[in-house]
Amino acid sequence: YMISTIIIGFAYNLLQMAFSIFTVVSGNRVLSGDGGRWFDFFGDKIISYFMISGSAAGFGLTVELGRGVPSNSFTDKANASASLLLIGFLFTAIASTFTSFALPKKAN
């Protein structure tokens, strides 16, 4: 589950980066009007919650596998991956806050 959240979050962020590069280069948004703002708003919300659930699942796995057993390479790597996913959630949540500020703006 944690690996799938990493892949989906990575793909979504690559898509958003491509949209941003297109906007900077051409001056036009790929998804113009209210649809683009709604996509950014709900996409960021859904992906951020998806990423935090994957991080929690990864931390839960390392706790369960580490009970009564000294830490090993697998649990250390899983814990590091869950930590990076948690950091990814934090940045996506910050981006979600910025997109919520852009939501009430109307297109001219």
PDB file of N, CA and C in Angstrom:
ATOM      1  N   TYR A   1       0.832  -1.189   0.000  1.00  0.00           N
ATOM      2  CA  TYR A   1       0.000   0.000   0.000  1.00  0.00           C
ATOM      3  C   TYR A   1       0.877   1.254   0.000  1.00  0.00           C
ATOM      4  N   MET A   2       1.924   1.227   0.798  1.00  0.00           N
ATOM      5  CA  MET A   2       2.796   2.392   0.872  1.00  0.00           C
ATOM      6  C   MET A   2       3.489   2.642  -0.468  1.00  0.00           C
ATOM      7  N   ILE A   3       3.908   1.594  -1.132  1.00  0.00           N
ATOM      8  CA  ILE A   3       4.571   1.755  -2.424  1.00  0.00           C
ATOM      9  C   ILE A   3       3.603   2.322  -3.459  1.00  0.00           C
ATOM     10  N   SER A   4       2.351   1.876  -3.428  1.00  0.00           N
ATOM     11  CA  SER A   4       1.387   2.406  -4.393  1.00  0.00           C
ATOM     12  C   SER A   4       1.091   3.880  -4.124  1.00  0.00           C
ATOM     13  N   THR A   5       1.064   4.293  -2.865  1.00  0.00           N
ATOM     14  CA  THR A   5       0.847   5.713  -2.580  1.00  0.00           C
ATOM     15  C   THR A   5       2.035   6.548  -3.034  1.00  0.00           C
ATOM     16  N   ILE A   6       3.226   5.998  -2.910  1.00  0.00           N
ATOM     17  CA  ILE A   6       4.412   6.713  -3.396  1.00  0.00           C
ATOM     18  C   ILE A   6       4.334   6.889  -4.908  1.00  0.00           C
ATOM     19  N   ILE A   7       3.976   5.845  -5.623  1.00  0.00           N
ATOM     20  CA  ILE A   7       3.918   5.905  -7.093  1.00  0.00           C
ATOM     21  C   ILE A   7       2.813   6.855  -7.548  1.00  0.00           C
ATOM     22  N   ILE A   8       1.633   6.770  -6.940  1.00  0.00           N
ATOM     23  CA  ILE A   8       0.527   7.640  -7.337  1.00  0.00           C
ATOM     24  C   ILE A   8       0.829   9.092  -6.994  1.00  0.00           C
ATOM     25  N   GLY A   9       1.398   9.338  -5.825  1.00  0.00           N
ATOM     26  CA  GLY A   9       1.768  10.706  -5.450  1.00  0.00           C
ATOM     27  C   GLY A   9       2.835  11.265  -6.362  1.00  0.00           C
ATOM     28  N   PHE A  10       3.800  10.446  -6.735  1.00  0.00           N
ATOM     29  CA  PHE A  10       4.858  10.874  -7.651  1.00  0.00           C
ATOM     30  C   PHE A  10       4.279  11.213  -9.021  1.00  0.00           C
ATOM     31  N   ALA A  11       3.378  10.363  -9.518  1.00  0.00           N
ATOM     32  CA  ALA A  11       2.771  10.604 -10.829  1.00  0.00           C
ATOM     33  C   ALA A  11       1.932  11.884 -10.816  1.00  0.00           C
ATOM     34  N   TYR A  12       1.173  12.107  -9.749  1.00  0.00           N
ATOM     35  CA  TYR A  12       0.362  13.324  -9.652  1.00  0.00           C
ATOM     36  C   TYR A  12       1.254  14.565  -9.614  1.00  0.00           C
ATOM     37  N   ASN A  13       2.320  14.515  -8.843  1.00  0.00           N
ATOM     38  CA  ASN A  13       3.212  15.664  -8.760  1.00  0.00           C
ATOM     39  C   ASN A  13       3.945  15.913 -10.084  1.00  0.00           C
ATOM     40  N   LEU A  14       4.278  14.854 -10.813  1.00  0.00           N
ATOM     41  CA  LEU A  14       4.861  15.039 -12.150  1.00  0.00           C
ATOM     42  C   LEU A  14       3.860  15.699 -13.090  1.00  0.00           C
ATOM     43  N   LEU A  15       2.596  15.296 -13.015  1.00  0.00           N
ATOM     44  CA  LEU A  15       1.559  15.894 -13.833  1.00  0.00           C
ATOM     45  C   LEU A  15       1.404  17.381 -13.509  1.00  0.00           C
ATOM     46  N   GLN A  16       1.380  17.714 -12.230  1.00  0.00           N
ATOM     47  CA  GLN A  16       1.256  19.114 -11.831  1.00  0.00           C
ATOM     48  C   GLN A  16       2.478  19.921 -12.272  1.00  0.00           C
ATOM     49  N   MET A  17       3.651  19.299 -12.215  1.00  0.00           N
ATOM     50  CA  MET A  17       4.859  19.991 -12.657  1.00  0.00           C
ATOM     51  C   MET A  17       4.808  20.242 -14.164  1.00  0.00           C
ATOM     52  N   ALA A  18       4.322  19.282 -14.928  1.00  0.00           N
ATOM     53  CA  ALA A  18       4.189  19.466 -16.372  1.00  0.00           C
ATOM     54  C   ALA A  18       3.186  20.577 -16.677  1.00  0.00           C
ATOM     55  N   PHE A  19       2.072  20.609 -15.943  1.00  0.00           N
ATOM     56  CA  PHE A  19       1.093  21.686 -16.120  1.00  0.00           C
ATOM     57  C   PHE A  19       1.710  23.045 -15.806  1.00  0.00           C
ATOM     58  N   SER A  20       2.509  23.116 -14.753  1.00  0.00           N
ATOM     59  CA  SER A  20       3.141  24.383 -14.378  1.00  0.00           C
ATOM     60  C   SER A  20       4.155  24.831 -15.420  1.00  0.00           C
ATOM     61  N   ILE A  21       4.946  23.915 -15.935  1.00  0.00           N
ATOM     62  CA  ILE A  21       5.927  24.259 -16.963  1.00  0.00           C
ATOM     63  C   ILE A  21       5.216  24.742 -18.218  1.00  0.00           C
ATOM     64  N   PHE A  22       4.130  24.074 -18.597  1.00  0.00           N
ATOM     65  CA  PHE A  22       3.366  24.495 -19.763  1.00  0.00           C
ATOM     66  C   PHE A  22       2.801  25.908 -19.559  1.00  0.00           C
ATOM     67  N   THR A  23       2.316  26.188 -18.356  1.00  0.00           N
ATOM     68  CA  THR A  23       1.766  27.510 -18.066  1.00  0.00           C
ATOM     69  C   THR A  23       2.838  28.583 -18.143  1.00  0.00           C
ATOM     70  N   VAL A  24       4.022  28.308 -17.618  1.00  0.00           N
ATOM     71  CA  VAL A  24       5.108  29.291 -17.653  1.00  0.00           C
ATOM     72  C   VAL A  24       5.595  29.523 -19.084  1.00  0.00           C
ATOM     73  N   VAL A  25       5.726  28.464 -19.860  1.00  0.00           N
ATOM     74  CA  VAL A  25       6.252  28.582 -21.216  1.00  0.00           C
ATOM     75  C   VAL A  25       5.252  29.257 -22.156  1.00  0.00           C
ATOM     76  N   SER A  26       3.993  28.820 -22.108  1.00  0.00           N
ATOM     77  CA  SER A  26       3.022  29.329 -23.071  1.00  0.00           C
ATOM     78  C   SER A  26       2.214  30.512 -22.558  1.00  0.00           C
ATOM     79  N   GLY A  27       2.124  30.678 -21.264  1.00  0.00           N
ATOM     80  CA  GLY A  27       1.305  31.745 -20.702  1.00  0.00           C
ATOM     81  C   GLY A  27      -0.154  31.371 -20.556  1.00  0.00           C
ATOM     82  N   ASN A  28      -0.540  30.196 -21.009  1.00  0.00           N
ATOM     83  CA  ASN A  28      -1.912  29.702 -20.889  1.00  0.00           C
ATOM     84  C   ASN A  28      -1.947  28.480 -19.999  1.00  0.00           C
ATOM     85  N   ARG A  29      -3.028  28.318 -19.278  1.00  0.00           N
ATOM     86  CA  ARG A  29      -3.190  27.119 -18.450  1.00  0.00           C
ATOM     87  C   ARG A  29      -3.720  25.968 -19.280  1.00  0.00           C
ATOM     88  N   VAL A  30      -3.316  24.745 -18.942  1.00  0.00           N
ATOM     89  CA  VAL A  30      -3.821  23.561 -19.632  1.00  0.00           C
ATOM     90  C   VAL A  30      -5.306  23.417 -19.341  1.00  0.00           C
ATOM     91  N   LEU A  31      -5.662  23.509 -18.085  1.00  0.00           N
ATOM     92  CA  LEU A  31      -7.066  23.454 -17.660  1.00  0.00           C
ATOM     93  C   LEU A  31      -7.474  24.861 -17.253  1.00  0.00           C
ATOM     94  N   SER A  32      -8.067  25.581 -18.170  1.00  0.00           N
ATOM     95  CA  SER A  32      -8.394  26.976 -17.889  1.00  0.00           C
ATOM     96  C   SER A  32      -9.757  27.077 -17.200  1.00  0.00           C
ATOM     97  N   GLY A  33      -9.993  28.224 -16.598  1.00  0.00           N
ATOM     98  CA  GLY A  33     -11.278  28.487 -15.965  1.00  0.00           C
ATOM     99  C   GLY A  33     -11.406  27.819 -14.616  1.00  0.00           C
ATOM    100  N   ASP A  34     -12.646  27.646 -14.212  1.00  0.00           N
ATOM    101  CA  ASP A  34     -12.919  27.070 -12.898  1.00  0.00           C
ATOM    102  C   ASP A  34     -12.525  25.597 -12.810  1.00  0.00           C
ATOM    103  N   GLY A  35     -12.568  24.890 -13.936  1.00  0.00           N
ATOM    104  CA  GLY A  35     -12.217  23.474 -13.929  1.00  0.00           C
ATOM    105  C   GLY A  35     -10.784  23.230 -13.493  1.00  0.00           C
ATOM    106  N   GLY A  36      -9.870  24.084 -13.921  1.00  0.00           N
ATOM    107  CA  GLY A  36      -8.467  23.945 -13.531  1.00  0.00           C
ATOM    108  C   GLY A  36      -8.258  24.180 -12.048  1.00  0.00           C
ATOM    109  N   ARG A  37      -8.943  25.194 -11.529  1.00  0.00           N
ATOM    110  CA  ARG A  37      -8.815  25.471 -10.089  1.00  0.00           C
ATOM    111  C   ARG A  37      -9.415  24.351  -9.251  1.00  0.00           C
ATOM    112  N   TRP A  38     -10.571  23.828  -9.699  1.00  0.00           N
ATOM    113  CA  TRP A  38     -11.187  22.718  -8.959  1.00  0.00           C
ATOM    114  C   TRP A  38     -10.318  21.468  -9.023  1.00  0.00           C
ATOM    115  N   PHE A  39      -9.698  21.205 -10.182  1.00  0.00           N
ATOM    116  CA  PHE A  39      -8.800  20.052 -10.312  1.00  0.00           C
ATOM    117  C   PHE A  39      -7.611  20.189  -9.367  1.00  0.00           C
ATOM    118  N   ASP A  40      -7.005  21.369  -9.331  1.00  0.00           N
ATOM    119  CA  ASP A  40      -5.877  21.595  -8.425  1.00  0.00           C
ATOM    120  C   ASP A  40      -6.301  21.436  -6.968  1.00  0.00           C
ATOM    121  N   PHE A  41      -7.440  21.996  -6.621  1.00  0.00           N
ATOM    122  CA  PHE A  41      -7.906  21.969  -5.239  1.00  0.00           C
ATOM    123  C   PHE A  41      -8.188  20.542  -4.776  1.00  0.00           C
ATOM    124  N   PHE A  42      -9.058  19.844  -5.490  1.00  0.00           N
ATOM    125  CA  PHE A  42      -9.424  18.498  -5.062  1.00  0.00           C
ATOM    126  C   PHE A  42      -8.300  17.492  -5.282  1.00  0.00           C
ATOM    127  N   GLY A  43      -7.508  17.679  -6.338  1.00  0.00           N
ATOM    128  CA  GLY A  43      -6.371  16.783  -6.567  1.00  0.00           C
ATOM    129  C   GLY A  43      -5.366  16.852  -5.430  1.00  0.00           C
ATOM    130  N   ASP A  44      -5.039  18.066  -5.004  1.00  0.00           N
ATOM    131  CA  ASP A  44      -4.098  18.220  -3.891  1.00  0.00           C
ATOM    132  C   ASP A  44      -4.656  17.640  -2.604  1.00  0.00           C
ATOM    133  N   LYS A  45      -5.935  17.858  -2.346  1.00  0.00           N
ATOM    134  CA  LYS A  45      -6.551  17.324  -1.122  1.00  0.00           C
ATOM    135  C   LYS A  45      -6.525  15.795  -1.125  1.00  0.00           C
ATOM    136  N   ILE A  46      -6.973  15.202  -2.215  1.00  0.00           N
ATOM    137  CA  ILE A  46      -7.064  13.738  -2.280  1.00  0.00           C
ATOM    138  C   ILE A  46      -5.676  13.103  -2.201  1.00  0.00           C
ATOM    139  N   ILE A  47      -4.732  13.632  -2.944  1.00  0.00           N
ATOM    140  CA  ILE A  47      -3.383  13.059  -2.953  1.00  0.00           C
ATOM    141  C   ILE A  47      -2.715  13.225  -1.596  1.00  0.00           C
ATOM    142  N   SER A  48      -2.913  14.375  -0.942  1.00  0.00           N
ATOM    143  CA  SER A  48      -2.265  14.569   0.353  1.00  0.00           C
ATOM    144  C   SER A  48      -2.811  13.595   1.389  1.00  0.00           C
ATOM    145  N   TYR A  49      -4.129  13.384   1.404  1.00  0.00           N
ATOM    146  CA  TYR A  49      -4.684  12.412   2.362  1.00  0.00           C
ATOM    147  C   TYR A  49      -4.278  10.987   2.011  1.00  0.00           C
ATOM    148  N   PHE A  50      -4.155  10.705   0.728  1.00  0.00           N
ATOM    149  CA  PHE A  50      -3.708   9.389   0.286  1.00  0.00           C
ATOM    150  C   PHE A  50      -2.271   9.141   0.747  1.00  0.00           C
ATOM    151  N   MET A  51      -1.437  10.174   0.651  1.00  0.00           N
ATOM    152  CA  MET A  51      -0.045  10.036   1.059  1.00  0.00           C
ATOM    153  C   MET A  51       0.101   9.867   2.570  1.00  0.00           C
ATOM    154  N   ILE A  52      -0.699  10.567   3.365  1.00  0.00           N
ATOM    155  CA  ILE A  52      -0.591  10.405   4.816  1.00  0.00           C
ATOM    156  C   ILE A  52      -1.076   9.025   5.241  1.00  0.00           C
ATOM    157  N   SER A  53      -2.071   8.471   4.543  1.00  0.00           N
ATOM    158  CA  SER A  53      -2.508   7.120   4.895  1.00  0.00           C
ATOM    159  C   SER A  53      -1.438   6.092   4.540  1.00  0.00           C
ATOM    160  N   GLY A  54      -0.726   6.299   3.439  1.00  0.00           N
ATOM    161  CA  GLY A  54       0.378   5.403   3.092  1.00  0.00           C
ATOM    162  C   GLY A  54       1.522   5.503   4.077  1.00  0.00           C
ATOM    163  N   SER A  55       1.790   6.720   4.542  1.00  0.00           N
ATOM    164  CA  SER A  55       2.839   6.905   5.549  1.00  0.00           C
ATOM    165  C   SER A  55       2.464   6.220   6.853  1.00  0.00           C
ATOM    166  N   ALA A  56       1.220   6.361   7.264  1.00  0.00           N
ATOM    167  CA  ALA A  56       0.766   5.705   8.496  1.00  0.00           C
ATOM    168  C   ALA A  56       0.831   4.187   8.369  1.00  0.00           C
ATOM    169  N   ALA A  57       0.483   3.671   7.193  1.00  0.00           N
ATOM    170  CA  ALA A  57       0.570   2.223   6.987  1.00  0.00           C
ATOM    171  C   ALA A  57       2.019   1.746   7.057  1.00  0.00           C
ATOM    172  N   GLY A  58       2.935   2.547   6.520  1.00  0.00           N
ATOM    173  CA  GLY A  58       4.352   2.179   6.577  1.00  0.00           C
ATOM    174  C   GLY A  58       4.886   2.203   7.994  1.00  0.00           C
ATOM    175  N   PHE A  59       4.512   3.229   8.759  1.00  0.00           N
ATOM    176  CA  PHE A  59       4.952   3.277  10.152  1.00  0.00           C
ATOM    177  C   PHE A  59       4.346   2.127  10.958  1.00  0.00           C
ATOM    178  N   GLY A  60       3.087   1.816  10.685  1.00  0.00           N
ATOM    179  CA  GLY A  60       2.450   0.684  11.368  1.00  0.00           C
ATOM    180  C   GLY A  60       3.133  -0.631  11.055  1.00  0.00           C
ATOM    181  N   LEU A  61       3.545  -0.801   9.807  1.00  0.00           N
ATOM    182  CA  LEU A  61       4.257  -2.019   9.414  1.00  0.00           C
ATOM    183  C   LEU A  61       5.566  -2.154  10.168  1.00  0.00           C
ATOM    184  N   THR A  62       6.323  -1.066  10.255  1.00  0.00           N
ATOM    185  CA  THR A  62       7.616  -1.152  10.936  1.00  0.00           C
ATOM    186  C   THR A  62       7.452  -1.409  12.426  1.00  0.00           C
ATOM    187  N   VAL A  63       6.391  -0.885  13.019  1.00  0.00           N
ATOM    188  CA  VAL A  63       6.149  -1.152  14.447  1.00  0.00           C
ATOM    189  C   VAL A  63       5.795  -2.615  14.658  1.00  0.00           C
ATOM    190  N   GLU A  64       4.907  -3.146  13.805  1.00  0.00           N
ATOM    191  CA  GLU A  64       4.488  -4.541  13.962  1.00  0.00           C
ATOM    192  C   GLU A  64       5.626  -5.517  13.676  1.00  0.00           C
ATOM    193  N   LEU A  65       6.413  -5.234  12.668  1.00  0.00           N
ATOM    194  CA  LEU A  65       7.512  -6.141  12.344  1.00  0.00           C
ATOM    195  C   LEU A  65       8.659  -6.035  13.346  1.00  0.00           C
ATOM    196  N   GLY A  66       8.764  -4.911  14.029  1.00  0.00           N
ATOM    197  CA  GLY A  66       9.871  -4.719  14.953  1.00  0.00           C
ATOM    198  C   GLY A  66       9.594  -5.161  16.379  1.00  0.00           C
ATOM    199  N   ARG A  67       8.405  -5.676  16.658  1.00  0.00           N
ATOM    200  CA  ARG A  67       8.083  -6.108  18.023  1.00  0.00           C
ATOM    201  C   ARG A  67       8.899  -7.329  18.426  1.00  0.00           C
ATOM    202  N   GLY A  68       9.677  -7.171  19.458  1.00  0.00           N
ATOM    203  CA  GLY A  68      10.455  -8.269  20.001  1.00  0.00           C
ATOM    204  C   GLY A  68      11.652  -8.664  19.159  1.00  0.00           C
ATOM    205  N   VAL A  69      11.877  -7.973  18.071  1.00  0.00           N
ATOM    206  CA  VAL A  69      12.987  -8.303  17.181  1.00  0.00           C
ATOM    207  C   VAL A  69      13.844  -7.048  17.051  1.00  0.00           C
ATOM    208  N   PRO A  70      15.145  -7.197  17.153  1.00  0.00           N
ATOM    209  CA  PRO A  70      15.987  -6.005  16.946  1.00  0.00           C
ATOM    210  C   PRO A  70      15.804  -5.468  15.526  1.00  0.00           C
ATOM    211  N   SER A  71      16.050  -4.178  15.364  1.00  0.00           N
ATOM    212  CA  SER A  71      15.819  -3.578  14.045  1.00  0.00           C
ATOM    213  C   SER A  71      16.741  -4.225  13.015  1.00  0.00           C
ATOM    214  N   ASN A  72      16.197  -4.383  11.835  1.00  0.00           N
ATOM    215  CA  ASN A  72      16.984  -4.953  10.746  1.00  0.00           C
ATOM    216  C   ASN A  72      16.936  -4.016   9.552  1.00  0.00           C
ATOM    217  N   SER A  73      17.572  -4.396   8.496  1.00  0.00           N
ATOM    218  CA  SER A  73      17.702  -3.542   7.319  1.00  0.00           C
ATOM    219  C   SER A  73      16.343  -3.250   6.683  1.00  0.00           C
ATOM    220  N   PHE A  74      15.461  -4.260   6.632  1.00  0.00           N
ATOM    221  CA  PHE A  74      14.160  -4.061   5.997  1.00  0.00           C
ATOM    222  C   PHE A  74      13.315  -3.055   6.749  1.00  0.00           C
ATOM    223  N   THR A  75      13.228  -3.193   8.056  1.00  0.00           N
ATOM    224  CA  THR A  75      12.392  -2.259   8.827  1.00  0.00           C
ATOM    225  C   THR A  75      12.993  -0.860   8.831  1.00  0.00           C
ATOM    226  N   ASP A  76      14.313  -0.762   8.805  1.00  0.00           N
ATOM    227  CA  ASP A  76      14.943   0.557   8.729  1.00  0.00           C
ATOM    228  C   ASP A  76      14.622   1.251   7.400  1.00  0.00           C
ATOM    229  N   LYS A  77      14.667   0.491   6.310  1.00  0.00           N
ATOM    230  CA  LYS A  77      14.347   1.068   5.004  1.00  0.00           C
ATOM    231  C   LYS A  77      12.866   1.422   4.900  1.00  0.00           C
ATOM    232  N   ALA A  78      11.999   0.585   5.446  1.00  0.00           N
ATOM    233  CA  ALA A  78      10.571   0.882   5.433  1.00  0.00           C
ATOM    234  C   ALA A  78      10.265   2.117   6.268  1.00  0.00           C
ATOM    235  N   ASN A  79      10.939   2.264   7.394  1.00  0.00           N
ATOM    236  CA  ASN A  79      10.750   3.431   8.238  1.00  0.00           C
ATOM    237  C   ASN A  79      11.247   4.699   7.535  1.00  0.00           C
ATOM    238  N   ALA A  80      12.362   4.609   6.828  1.00  0.00           N
ATOM    239  CA  ALA A  80      12.873   5.762   6.078  1.00  0.00           C
ATOM    240  C   ALA A  80      11.921   6.132   4.944  1.00  0.00           C
ATOM    241  N   SER A  81      11.363   5.137   4.257  1.00  0.00           N
ATOM    242  CA  SER A  81      10.415   5.410   3.178  1.00  0.00           C
ATOM    243  C   SER A  81       9.147   6.061   3.714  1.00  0.00           C
ATOM    244  N   ALA A  82       8.669   5.583   4.856  1.00  0.00           N
ATOM    245  CA  ALA A  82       7.476   6.179   5.462  1.00  0.00           C
ATOM    246  C   ALA A  82       7.752   7.610   5.907  1.00  0.00           C
ATOM    247  N   SER A  83       8.965   7.872   6.367  1.00  0.00           N
ATOM    248  CA  SER A  83       9.331   9.234   6.761  1.00  0.00           C
ATOM    249  C   SER A  83       9.357  10.170   5.557  1.00  0.00           C
ATOM    250  N   LEU A  84       9.906   9.700   4.446  1.00  0.00           N
ATOM    251  CA  LEU A  84       9.917  10.518   3.234  1.00  0.00           C
ATOM    252  C   LEU A  84       8.513  10.748   2.702  1.00  0.00           C
ATOM    253  N   LEU A  85       7.656   9.752   2.825  1.00  0.00           N
ATOM    254  CA  LEU A  85       6.265   9.910   2.414  1.00  0.00           C
ATOM    255  C   LEU A  85       5.545  10.917   3.300  1.00  0.00           C
ATOM    256  N   LEU A  86       5.885  10.930   4.575  1.00  0.00           N
ATOM    257  CA  LEU A  86       5.324  11.921   5.487  1.00  0.00           C
ATOM    258  C   LEU A  86       5.769  13.328   5.096  1.00  0.00           C
ATOM    259  N   ILE A  87       7.014  13.485   4.717  1.00  0.00           N
ATOM    260  CA  ILE A  87       7.510  14.790   4.259  1.00  0.00           C
ATOM    261  C   ILE A  87       6.807  15.188   2.963  1.00  0.00           C
ATOM    262  N   GLY A  88       6.594  14.220   2.075  1.00  0.00           N
ATOM    263  CA  GLY A  88       5.842  14.495   0.843  1.00  0.00           C
ATOM    264  C   GLY A  88       4.422  14.943   1.143  1.00  0.00           C
ATOM    265  N   PHE A  89       3.799  14.327   2.142  1.00  0.00           N
ATOM    266  CA  PHE A  89       2.470  14.770   2.562  1.00  0.00           C
ATOM    267  C   PHE A  89       2.494  16.212   3.032  1.00  0.00           C
ATOM    268  N   LEU A  90       3.495  16.575   3.832  1.00  0.00           N
ATOM    269  CA  LEU A  90       3.560  17.940   4.351  1.00  0.00           C
ATOM    270  C   LEU A  90       3.648  18.960   3.216  1.00  0.00           C
ATOM    271  N   PHE A  91       4.491  18.693   2.221  1.00  0.00           N
ATOM    272  CA  PHE A  91       4.623  19.623   1.105  1.00  0.00           C
ATOM    273  C   PHE A  91       3.359  19.657   0.242  1.00  0.00           C
ATOM    274  N   THR A  92       2.714  18.527   0.057  1.00  0.00           N
ATOM    275  CA  THR A  92       1.470  18.510  -0.711  1.00  0.00           C
ATOM    276  C   THR A  92       0.358  19.221   0.048  1.00  0.00           C
ATOM    277  N   ALA A  93       0.350  19.099   1.376  1.00  0.00           N
ATOM    278  CA  ALA A  93      -0.642  19.822   2.167  1.00  0.00           C
ATOM    279  C   ALA A  93      -0.407  21.326   2.098  1.00  0.00           C
ATOM    280  N   ILE A  94       0.835  21.754   2.061  1.00  0.00           N
ATOM    281  CA  ILE A  94       1.141  23.177   1.906  1.00  0.00           C
ATOM    282  C   ILE A  94       0.683  23.657   0.530  1.00  0.00           C
ATOM    283  N   ALA A  95       0.927  22.874  -0.500  1.00  0.00           N
ATOM    284  CA  ALA A  95       0.460  23.228  -1.841  1.00  0.00           C
ATOM    285  C   ALA A  95      -1.062  23.283  -1.888  1.00  0.00           C
ATOM    286  N   SER A  96      -1.707  22.391  -1.160  1.00  0.00           N
ATOM    287  CA  SER A  96      -3.168  22.393  -1.091  1.00  0.00           C
ATOM    288  C   SER A  96      -3.692  23.670  -0.456  1.00  0.00           C
ATOM    289  N   THR A  97      -2.974  24.184   0.527  1.00  0.00           N
ATOM    290  CA  THR A  97      -3.366  25.448   1.151  1.00  0.00           C
ATOM    291  C   THR A  97      -3.275  26.584   0.148  1.00  0.00           C
ATOM    292  N   PHE A  98      -2.214  26.610  -0.654  1.00  0.00           N
ATOM    293  CA  PHE A  98      -2.070  27.659  -1.659  1.00  0.00           C
ATOM    294  C   PHE A  98      -3.144  27.568  -2.737  1.00  0.00           C
ATOM    295  N   THR A  99      -3.517  26.348  -3.136  1.00  0.00           N
ATOM    296  CA  THR A  99      -4.561  26.229  -4.151  1.00  0.00           C
ATOM    297  C   THR A  99      -5.926  26.618  -3.586  1.00  0.00           C
ATOM    298  N   SER A 100      -6.118  26.473  -2.303  1.00  0.00           N
ATOM    299  CA  SER A 100      -7.399  26.900  -1.734  1.00  0.00           C
ATOM    300  C   SER A 100      -7.508  28.423  -1.733  1.00  0.00           C
ATOM    301  N   PHE A 101      -6.380  29.142  -1.706  1.00  0.00           N
ATOM    302  CA  PHE A 101      -6.429  30.602  -1.821  1.00  0.00           C
ATOM    303  C   PHE A 101      -6.811  31.028  -3.236  1.00  0.00           C
ATOM    304  N   ALA A 102      -6.423  30.261  -4.242  1.00  0.00           N
ATOM    305  CA  ALA A 102      -6.712  30.600  -5.632  1.00  0.00           C
ATOM    306  C   ALA A 102      -8.141  30.219  -6.021  1.00  0.00           C
ATOM    307  N   LEU A 103      -8.813  29.407  -5.230  1.00  0.00           N
ATOM    308  CA  LEU A 103     -10.137  28.913  -5.599  1.00  0.00           C
ATOM    309  C   LEU A 103     -11.191  30.012  -5.719  1.00  0.00           C
ATOM    310  N   PRO A 104     -11.263  30.995  -4.807  1.00  0.00           N
ATOM    311  CA  PRO A 104     -12.330  31.989  -4.944  1.00  0.00           C
ATOM    312  C   PRO A 104     -12.120  33.020  -6.056  1.00  0.00           C
ATOM    313  N   LYS A 105     -10.934  33.057  -6.640  1.00  0.00           N
ATOM    314  CA  LYS A 105     -10.676  34.021  -7.716  1.00  0.00           C
ATOM    315  C   LYS A 105     -11.466  33.654  -8.952  1.00  0.00           C
ATOM    316  N   LYS A 106     -12.045  34.631  -9.578  1.00  0.00           N
ATOM    317  CA  LYS A 106     -12.826  34.405 -10.798  1.00  0.00           C
ATOM    318  C   LYS A 106     -11.979  34.744 -12.016  1.00  0.00           C
ATOM    319  N   ALA A 107     -12.181  34.022 -13.089  1.00  0.00           N
ATOM    320  CA  ALA A 107     -11.455  34.303 -14.328  1.00  0.00           C
ATOM    321  C   ALA A 107     -12.002  35.587 -14.941  1.00  0.00           C
ATOM    322  N   ASN A 108     -11.092  36.384 -15.459  1.00  0.00           N
ATOM    323  CA  ASN A 108     -11.500  37.672 -16.077  1.00  0.00           C
ATOM    324  C   ASN A 108     -11.967  37.480 -17.489  1.00  0.00           C
TER     325      ASN A 108
END
